[in-house]
Coordinates of C-alpha atoms and ligand atoms in Angstrom, one line a residue:
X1 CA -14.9 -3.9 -28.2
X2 CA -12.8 -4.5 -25.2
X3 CA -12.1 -8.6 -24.3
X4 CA -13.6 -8.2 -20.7
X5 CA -12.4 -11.3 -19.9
X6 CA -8.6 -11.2 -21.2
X7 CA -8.6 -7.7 -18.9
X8 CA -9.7 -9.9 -16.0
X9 CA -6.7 -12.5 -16.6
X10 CA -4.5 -10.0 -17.0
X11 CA -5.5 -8.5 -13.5
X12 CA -5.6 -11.1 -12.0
X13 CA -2.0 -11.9 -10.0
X14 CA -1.6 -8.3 -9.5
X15 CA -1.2 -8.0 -5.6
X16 CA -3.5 -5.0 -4.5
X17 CA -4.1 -3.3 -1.5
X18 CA -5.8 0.0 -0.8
X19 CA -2.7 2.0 -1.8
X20 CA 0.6 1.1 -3.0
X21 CA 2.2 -0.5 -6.8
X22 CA 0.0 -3.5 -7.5
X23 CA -3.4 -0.3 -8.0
X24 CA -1.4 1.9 -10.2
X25 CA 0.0 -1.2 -12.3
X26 CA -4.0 -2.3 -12.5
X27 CA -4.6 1.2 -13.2
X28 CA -2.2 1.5 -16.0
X29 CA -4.0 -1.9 -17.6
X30 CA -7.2 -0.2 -17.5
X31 CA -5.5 3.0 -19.3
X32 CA -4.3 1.1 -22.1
X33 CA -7.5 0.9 -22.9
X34 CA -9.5 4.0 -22.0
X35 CA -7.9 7.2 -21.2
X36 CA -8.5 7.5 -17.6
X37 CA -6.3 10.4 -15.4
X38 CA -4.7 8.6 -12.5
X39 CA -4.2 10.4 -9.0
X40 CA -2.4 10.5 -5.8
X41 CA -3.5 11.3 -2.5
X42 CA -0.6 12.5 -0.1
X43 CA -0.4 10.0 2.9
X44 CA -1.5 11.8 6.1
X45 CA -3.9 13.9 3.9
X46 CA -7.4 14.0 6.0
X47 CA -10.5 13.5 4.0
X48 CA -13.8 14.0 6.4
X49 CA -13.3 11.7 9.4
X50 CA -10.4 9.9 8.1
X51 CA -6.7 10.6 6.9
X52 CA -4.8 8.4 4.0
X53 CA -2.7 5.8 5.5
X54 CA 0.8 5.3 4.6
X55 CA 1.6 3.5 1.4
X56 CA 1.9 -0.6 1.7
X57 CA 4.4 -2.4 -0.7
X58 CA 5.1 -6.0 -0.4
X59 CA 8.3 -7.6 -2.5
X60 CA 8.8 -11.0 -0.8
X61 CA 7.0 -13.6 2.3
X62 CA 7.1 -16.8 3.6
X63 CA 7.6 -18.8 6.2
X64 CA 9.9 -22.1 6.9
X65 CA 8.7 -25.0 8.8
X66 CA 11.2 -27.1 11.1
X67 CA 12.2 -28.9 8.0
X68 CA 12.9 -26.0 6.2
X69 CA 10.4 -26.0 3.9
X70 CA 8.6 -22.6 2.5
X71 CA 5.2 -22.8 3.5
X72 CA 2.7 -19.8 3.1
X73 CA 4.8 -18.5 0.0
X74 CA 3.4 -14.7 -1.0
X75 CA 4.9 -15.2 -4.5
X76 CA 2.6 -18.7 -5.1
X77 CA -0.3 -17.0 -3.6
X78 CA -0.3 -13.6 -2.6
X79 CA -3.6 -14.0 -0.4
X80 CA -1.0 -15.4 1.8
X81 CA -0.2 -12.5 3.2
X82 CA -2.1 -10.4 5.7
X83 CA -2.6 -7.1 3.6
X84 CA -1.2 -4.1 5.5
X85 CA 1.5 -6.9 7.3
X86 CA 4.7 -4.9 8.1
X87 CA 8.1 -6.0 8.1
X88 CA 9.4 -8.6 10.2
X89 CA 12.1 -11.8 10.2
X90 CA 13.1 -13.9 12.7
X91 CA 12.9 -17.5 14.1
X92 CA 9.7 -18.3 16.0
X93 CA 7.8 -21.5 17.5
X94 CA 4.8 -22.5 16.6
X95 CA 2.9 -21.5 19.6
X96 CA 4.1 -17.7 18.9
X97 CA 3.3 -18.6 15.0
X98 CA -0.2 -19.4 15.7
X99 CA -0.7 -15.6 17.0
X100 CA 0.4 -14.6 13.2
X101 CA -2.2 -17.1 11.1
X102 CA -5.7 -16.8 10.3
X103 CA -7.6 -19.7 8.6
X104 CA -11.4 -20.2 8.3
X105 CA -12.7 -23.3 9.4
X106 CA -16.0 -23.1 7.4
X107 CA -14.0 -23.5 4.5
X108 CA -11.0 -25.6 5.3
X109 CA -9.4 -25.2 1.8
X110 CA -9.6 -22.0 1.1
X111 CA -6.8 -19.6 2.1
X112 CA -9.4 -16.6 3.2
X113 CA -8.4 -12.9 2.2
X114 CA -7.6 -10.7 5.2
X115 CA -6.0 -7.2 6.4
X116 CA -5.0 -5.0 9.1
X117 CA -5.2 -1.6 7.3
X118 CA -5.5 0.2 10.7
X119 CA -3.8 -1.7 13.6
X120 CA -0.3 -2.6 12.4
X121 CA 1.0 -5.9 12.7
X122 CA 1.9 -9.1 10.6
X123 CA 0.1 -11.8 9.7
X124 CA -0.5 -15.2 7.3
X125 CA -3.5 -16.6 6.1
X126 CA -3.5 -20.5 5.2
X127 CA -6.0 -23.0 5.0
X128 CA -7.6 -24.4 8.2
X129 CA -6.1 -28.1 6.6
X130 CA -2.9 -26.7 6.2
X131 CA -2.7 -24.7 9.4
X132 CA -4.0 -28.3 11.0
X133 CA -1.0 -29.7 10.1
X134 CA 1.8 -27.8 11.2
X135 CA 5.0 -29.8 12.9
X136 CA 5.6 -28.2 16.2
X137 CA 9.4 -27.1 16.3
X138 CA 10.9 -23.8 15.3
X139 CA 9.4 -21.8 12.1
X140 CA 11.4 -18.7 9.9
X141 CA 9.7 -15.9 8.9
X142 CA 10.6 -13.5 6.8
X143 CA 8.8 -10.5 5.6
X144 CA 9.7 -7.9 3.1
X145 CA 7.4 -5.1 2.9
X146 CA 7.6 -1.6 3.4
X147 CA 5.0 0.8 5.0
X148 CA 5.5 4.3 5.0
X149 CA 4.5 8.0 3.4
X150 CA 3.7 7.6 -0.2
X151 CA 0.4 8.0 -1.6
X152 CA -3.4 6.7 -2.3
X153 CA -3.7 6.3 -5.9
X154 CA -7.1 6.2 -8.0
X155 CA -8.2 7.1 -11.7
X156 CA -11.3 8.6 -12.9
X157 CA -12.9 9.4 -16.4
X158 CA -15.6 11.7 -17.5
X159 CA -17.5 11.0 -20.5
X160 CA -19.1 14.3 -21.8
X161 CA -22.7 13.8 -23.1
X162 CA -25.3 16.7 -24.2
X163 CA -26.6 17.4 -20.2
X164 CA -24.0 17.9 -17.1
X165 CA -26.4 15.7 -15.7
X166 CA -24.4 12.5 -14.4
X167 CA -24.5 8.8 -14.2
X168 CA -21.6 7.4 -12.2
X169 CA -20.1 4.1 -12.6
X170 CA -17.6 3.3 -9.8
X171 CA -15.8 0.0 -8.8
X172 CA -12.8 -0.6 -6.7
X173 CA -9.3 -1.7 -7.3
X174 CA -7.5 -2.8 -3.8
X175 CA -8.3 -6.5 -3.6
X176 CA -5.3 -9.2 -4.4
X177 CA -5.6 -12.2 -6.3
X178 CA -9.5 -12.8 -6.0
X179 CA -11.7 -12.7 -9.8
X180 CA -14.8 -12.2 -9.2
X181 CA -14.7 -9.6 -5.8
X182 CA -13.2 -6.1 -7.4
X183 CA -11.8 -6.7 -10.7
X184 CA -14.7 -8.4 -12.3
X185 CA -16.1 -5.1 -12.0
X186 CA -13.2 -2.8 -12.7
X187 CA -13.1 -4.8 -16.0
X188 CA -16.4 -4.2 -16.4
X189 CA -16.1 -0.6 -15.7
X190 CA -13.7 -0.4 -18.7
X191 CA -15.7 -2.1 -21.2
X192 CA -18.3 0.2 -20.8
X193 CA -16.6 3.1 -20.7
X194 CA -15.3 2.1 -24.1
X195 CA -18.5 1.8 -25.3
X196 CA -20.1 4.9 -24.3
X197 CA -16.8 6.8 -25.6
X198 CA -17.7 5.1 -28.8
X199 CA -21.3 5.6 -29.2
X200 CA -23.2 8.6 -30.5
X201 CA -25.4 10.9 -28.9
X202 CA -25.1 10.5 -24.8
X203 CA -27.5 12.8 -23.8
X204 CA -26.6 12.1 -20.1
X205 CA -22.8 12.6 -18.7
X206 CA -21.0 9.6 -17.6
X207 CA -18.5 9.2 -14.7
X208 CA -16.3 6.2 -14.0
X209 CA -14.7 5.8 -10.9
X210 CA -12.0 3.8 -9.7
X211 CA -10.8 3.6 -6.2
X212 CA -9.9 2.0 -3.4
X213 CA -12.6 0.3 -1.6
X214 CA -14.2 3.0 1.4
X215 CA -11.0 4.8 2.0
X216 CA -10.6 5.7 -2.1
X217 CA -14.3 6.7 -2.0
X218 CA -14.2 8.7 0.9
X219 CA -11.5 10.4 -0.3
X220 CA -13.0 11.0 -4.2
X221 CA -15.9 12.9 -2.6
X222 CA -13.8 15.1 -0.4
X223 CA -12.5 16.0 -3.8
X224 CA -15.7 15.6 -5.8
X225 CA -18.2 15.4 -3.7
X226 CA -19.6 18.7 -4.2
X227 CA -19.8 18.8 -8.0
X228 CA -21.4 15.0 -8.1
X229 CA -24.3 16.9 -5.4
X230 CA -24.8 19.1 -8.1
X231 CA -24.7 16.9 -11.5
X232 CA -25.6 13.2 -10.2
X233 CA -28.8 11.6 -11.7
X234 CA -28.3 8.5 -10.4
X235 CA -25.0 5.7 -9.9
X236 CA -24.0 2.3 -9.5
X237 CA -21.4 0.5 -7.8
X238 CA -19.5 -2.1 -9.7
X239 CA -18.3 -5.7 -8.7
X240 CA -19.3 -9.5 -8.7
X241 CA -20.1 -9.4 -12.1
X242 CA -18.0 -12.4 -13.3
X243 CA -19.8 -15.4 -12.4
X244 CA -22.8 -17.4 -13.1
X245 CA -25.2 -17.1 -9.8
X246 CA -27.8 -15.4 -10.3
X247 CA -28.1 -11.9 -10.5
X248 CA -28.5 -10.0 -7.7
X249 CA -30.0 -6.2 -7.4
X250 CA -29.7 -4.0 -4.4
X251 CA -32.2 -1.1 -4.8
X252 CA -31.0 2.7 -4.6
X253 CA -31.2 4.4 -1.0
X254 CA -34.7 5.8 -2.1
X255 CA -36.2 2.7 -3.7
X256 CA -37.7 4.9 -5.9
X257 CA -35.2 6.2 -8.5
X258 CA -35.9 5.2 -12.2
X259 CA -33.1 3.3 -12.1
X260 CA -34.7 0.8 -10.0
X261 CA -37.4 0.2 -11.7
X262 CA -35.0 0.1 -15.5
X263 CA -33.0 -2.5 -13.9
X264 CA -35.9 -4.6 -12.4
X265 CA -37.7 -4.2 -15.8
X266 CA -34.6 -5.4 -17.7
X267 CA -34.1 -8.4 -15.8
X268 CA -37.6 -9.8 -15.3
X269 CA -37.7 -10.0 -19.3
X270 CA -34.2 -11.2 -19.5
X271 CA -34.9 -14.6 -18.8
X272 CA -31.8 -14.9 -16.0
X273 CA -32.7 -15.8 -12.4
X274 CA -32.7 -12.6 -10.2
X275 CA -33.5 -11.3 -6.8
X276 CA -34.2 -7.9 -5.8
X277 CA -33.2 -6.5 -2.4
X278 CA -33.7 -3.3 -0.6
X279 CA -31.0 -0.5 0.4
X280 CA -29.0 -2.3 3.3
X281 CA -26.0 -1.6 5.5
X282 CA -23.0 -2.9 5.3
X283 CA -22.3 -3.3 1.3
X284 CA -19.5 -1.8 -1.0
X285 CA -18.9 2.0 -1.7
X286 CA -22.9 2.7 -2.3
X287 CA -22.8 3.4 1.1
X288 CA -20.4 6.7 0.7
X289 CA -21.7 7.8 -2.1
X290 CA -25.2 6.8 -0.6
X291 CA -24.7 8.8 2.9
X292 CA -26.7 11.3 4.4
X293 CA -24.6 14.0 3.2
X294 CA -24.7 13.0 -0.2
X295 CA -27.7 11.0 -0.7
X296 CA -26.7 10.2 -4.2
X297 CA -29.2 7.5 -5.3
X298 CA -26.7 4.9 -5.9
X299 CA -27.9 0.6 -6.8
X300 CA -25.5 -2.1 -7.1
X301 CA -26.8 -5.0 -9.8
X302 CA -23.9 -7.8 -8.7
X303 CA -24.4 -11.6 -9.9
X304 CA -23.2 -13.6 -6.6
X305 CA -23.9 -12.2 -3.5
X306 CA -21.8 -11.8 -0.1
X307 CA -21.6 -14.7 2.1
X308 CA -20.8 -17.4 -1.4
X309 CA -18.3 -20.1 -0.3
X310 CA -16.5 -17.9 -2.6
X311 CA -16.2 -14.7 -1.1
X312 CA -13.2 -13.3 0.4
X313 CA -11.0 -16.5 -0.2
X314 CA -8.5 -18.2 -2.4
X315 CA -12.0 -20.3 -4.2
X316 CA -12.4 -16.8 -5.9
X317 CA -10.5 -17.3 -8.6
X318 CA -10.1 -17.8 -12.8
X319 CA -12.6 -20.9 -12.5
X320 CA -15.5 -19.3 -10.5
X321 CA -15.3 -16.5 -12.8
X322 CA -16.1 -17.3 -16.3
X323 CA -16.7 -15.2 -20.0
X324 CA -20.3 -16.3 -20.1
X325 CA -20.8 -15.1 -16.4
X326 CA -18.6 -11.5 -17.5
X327 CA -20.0 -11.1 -20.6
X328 CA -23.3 -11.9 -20.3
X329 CA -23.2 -9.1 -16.9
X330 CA -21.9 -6.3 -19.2
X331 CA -24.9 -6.4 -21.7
X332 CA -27.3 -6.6 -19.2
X333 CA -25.6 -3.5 -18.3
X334 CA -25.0 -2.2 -21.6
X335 CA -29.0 -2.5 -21.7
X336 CA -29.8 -0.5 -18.5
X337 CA -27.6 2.3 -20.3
X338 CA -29.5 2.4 -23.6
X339 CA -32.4 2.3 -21.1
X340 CA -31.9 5.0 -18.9
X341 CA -30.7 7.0 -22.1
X342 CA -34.2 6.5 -23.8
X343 CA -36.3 6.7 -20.6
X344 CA -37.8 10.2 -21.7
X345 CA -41.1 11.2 -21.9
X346 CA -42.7 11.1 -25.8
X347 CA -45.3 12.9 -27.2
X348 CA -47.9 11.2 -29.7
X349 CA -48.1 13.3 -32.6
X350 CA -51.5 12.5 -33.7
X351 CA -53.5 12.3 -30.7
X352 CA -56.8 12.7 -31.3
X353 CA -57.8 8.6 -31.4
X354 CA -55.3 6.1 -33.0
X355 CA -53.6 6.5 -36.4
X356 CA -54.6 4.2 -38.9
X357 CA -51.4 1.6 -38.4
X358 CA -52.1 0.0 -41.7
X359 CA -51.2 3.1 -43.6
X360 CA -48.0 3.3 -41.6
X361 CA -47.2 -0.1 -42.6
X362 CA -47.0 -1.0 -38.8
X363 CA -48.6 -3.8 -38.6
X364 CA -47.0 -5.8 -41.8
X365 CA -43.8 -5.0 -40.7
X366 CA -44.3 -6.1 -36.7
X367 CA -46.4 -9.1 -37.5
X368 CA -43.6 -10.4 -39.2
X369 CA -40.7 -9.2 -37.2
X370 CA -41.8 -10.0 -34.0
X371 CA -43.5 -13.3 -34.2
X372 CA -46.2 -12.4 -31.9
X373 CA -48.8 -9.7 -33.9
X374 CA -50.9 -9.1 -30.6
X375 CA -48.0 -8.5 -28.7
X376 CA -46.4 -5.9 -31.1
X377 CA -49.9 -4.6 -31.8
X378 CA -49.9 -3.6 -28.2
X379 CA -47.0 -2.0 -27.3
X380 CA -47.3 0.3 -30.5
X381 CA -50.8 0.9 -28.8
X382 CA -49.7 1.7 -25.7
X383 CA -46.8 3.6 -26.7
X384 CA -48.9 5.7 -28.3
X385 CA -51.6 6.0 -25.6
X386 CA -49.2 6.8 -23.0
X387 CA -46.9 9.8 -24.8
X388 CA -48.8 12.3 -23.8
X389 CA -46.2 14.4 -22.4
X390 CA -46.9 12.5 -18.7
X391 CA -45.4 9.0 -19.4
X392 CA -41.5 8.0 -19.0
X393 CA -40.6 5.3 -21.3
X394 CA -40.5 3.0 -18.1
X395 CA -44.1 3.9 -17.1
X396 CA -45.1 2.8 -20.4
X397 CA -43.5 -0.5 -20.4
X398 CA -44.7 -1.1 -16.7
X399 CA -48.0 -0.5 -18.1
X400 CA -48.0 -2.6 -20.6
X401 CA -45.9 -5.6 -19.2
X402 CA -43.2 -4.7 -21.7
X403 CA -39.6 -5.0 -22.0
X404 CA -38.2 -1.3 -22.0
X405 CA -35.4 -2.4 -24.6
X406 CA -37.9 -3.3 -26.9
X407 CA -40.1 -0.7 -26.7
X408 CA -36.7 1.9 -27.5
X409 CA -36.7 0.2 -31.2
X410 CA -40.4 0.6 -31.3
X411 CA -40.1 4.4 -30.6
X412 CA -37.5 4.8 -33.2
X413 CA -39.5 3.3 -35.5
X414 CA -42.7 5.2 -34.4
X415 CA -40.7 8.3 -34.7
X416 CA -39.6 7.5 -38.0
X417 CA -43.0 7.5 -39.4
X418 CA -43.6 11.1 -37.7
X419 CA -45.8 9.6 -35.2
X420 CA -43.9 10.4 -32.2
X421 CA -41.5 12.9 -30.8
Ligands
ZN1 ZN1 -14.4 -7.5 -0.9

């Protein structure tokens, strides 16, 4: 199994943006570890209502206070520097300085994580403390970035299973130095993929996706948006999965998919703390894949939550996220998989009243595994009951207050003794 966690620290420092080096270097960390194919996107090229940008690569930033000493340094931290910032150098005071910074009050030790993607100019961000305390006098700044035509790169993976149908993964990969926020989930991604390339018998198809927040996603359904239409069961955007708050699911558009009610099932038995929330607007990339045009039923299970002291800021880092928080998020993930792959409907192969459970040595065998005789007792009864042709696996378990992840051993079991099919 993939170390989720070592993939993480390895990530980490790499400074992203929504094109440039710093994604195809995370990019080529994912692919040592599952084959993905990477892609470029032509700067200038239009997809819908919006055209790639040019490609952003920083090398060097800082700025000099009166005394001369480097203050705001891109290579200690590089959520220093405004993403998108072009080049400049050149003496300024601090009044024209002040134009250039962005702190955030409400967190007055945090260096916040901002960009100009669209409007160019340059920029730092600092702590509200630090910006506080700035000597008036004459500041250096020097900037060393390019912008210019290159390319938007991203990197998908199909995992073939016995149906076109599809289940989509997708996470993105243009945040800097921040843990949990983006690379907590492209980790995640990664991790899973491996384990579905590993394991036998996908029935469903399984498509991973990773892009560049809204811009990347936009541009993966101009290229496949039209074959997802046709193949998508259902999706989930991937990210905040790498610390210990509680776990946080936002619903599908519809509300209704089977997903939802896998994932809600999964984690009321789990024994984490949860919340459930309805579709909303703003969000992450559900909301492309989630548009009108589309409508492809697309939830996001997250742990922390926008609007965390964390979020966007320099306090997202190796400490908030943790290999408990990462690991512990992948196999409650790992579980909505083996979920939604058993969440068929069975048929009871002896029908007419209930099998003599005995005979089967079902009861024996359950008393004693399970701890709990009554319990086991009925969800073999209401396994049975309900596979009558008209009951998913997720009906049953709603039906019978049951975790769905036990009930897929049960129906192995039953199926093993002919009873089931
Ligand atoms: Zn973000």
């Amino acid at each position: 199994m993939i170390d989720i966690y070592d993939l993480i620290e390895e990530l980490f420092p790499i400074c992203r943006s929504i094109t440039g080096d710093g994604v195809r270097r995370t990019l080529e960390l994912v692919k040592k570890r599952i084959p993905i194919q990477i892609h470029e996107v032509k700067s200038g090229t239009q997809c819908f209502d919006w055209t790639i940008p040019d490609e952003w690569n920083p090398r060097e930033a800082w700025i000099k206070d009166p005394a001369g000493k480097k203050i705001a340094d891109f290579a200690e931290n590089n959520l220093h520097l405004l993403g998108y910032s072009i080049p400049f150098k050149g003496k300024i005071s601090l009044d024209e300085l002040r134009g250039h910074l962005y702190s955030d009050p409400g967190r007055p030790d945090a260096i916040p994580y901002n960009t100009s993607y669209y409007e160019r100019r340059w920029g730092f961000c600092l702590s509200h403390r630090q910006l506080g305390s700035l000597a008036p006098g004459e500041y250096e700044v020097y900037i060393d970035t390019t912008l210019e035509p290159g390319s938007l790169t991203y990197a998908d993976m199909l995992v073939k299973g016995k149906t076109e149908k599809e289940i989509f993964f997708s996470c993105y990969v243009c945040h800097p130095s921040m843990a949990d926020d983006s690379i907590s989930g492209v980790a995640l991604c990664t991790a899973l993929c491996d384990y579905l390339l590993k394991r036998s018998g996908n029935y469903y198809s399984y498509r991973f996706i990773f892009v560049p927040e809204t811009i990347g996603a936009i541009c993966y359904l101009a290229r496949n948006g039209g074959e997802m239409k046709r193949n998508v069961y259902c999706g989930m955007t991937v990210t905040c999965v790498g610390d210990e708050v509680e776990f946080n699911y936002k619903r599908t558009r519809s509300g209704k998919h089977a997903l939802d009610r896998i994932v809600e099932n999964i984690l009321k038995h789990s024994g984490e703390k949860y919340k459930v929330h309805d579709f909303f607007l703003p969000g992450s990339d559900e909301r492309q894949y989630s548009s009108p045009g589309f409508k492809l039923e697309t939830g996001s299970l997250m742990r922390s939550f926008y609007g965390l002291p964390n979020y966007h800021s320099s306090a997202d880092n190796l400490d908030f996220v943790t290999r408990r928080g990462i690991e512990g998020s992948y196999e409650i993930y790992r579980r909505i998989l083996e979920a939604v792959e058993a969440d068929f409907k069975y048929l009871n192969k002896m029908p007419y009243c209930e099998p003599f459970l005995s005979k089967y040595k079902l009861y024996d065998t359950l008393g004693a595994q399970v701890g709990s005789g009554s319990d086991y007792k009925k969800k073999i009864l209401s396994l049975l009951n309900y596979s009558d042709g008209e009951h998913s696996l997720i009906d049953v378990a709603e039906k019978s207050s049951s975790c769905i992840s036990d009930l897929i051993a049960l129906v192995k079991l039953l199926k093993e003794k002919n009873l089931l099919e």
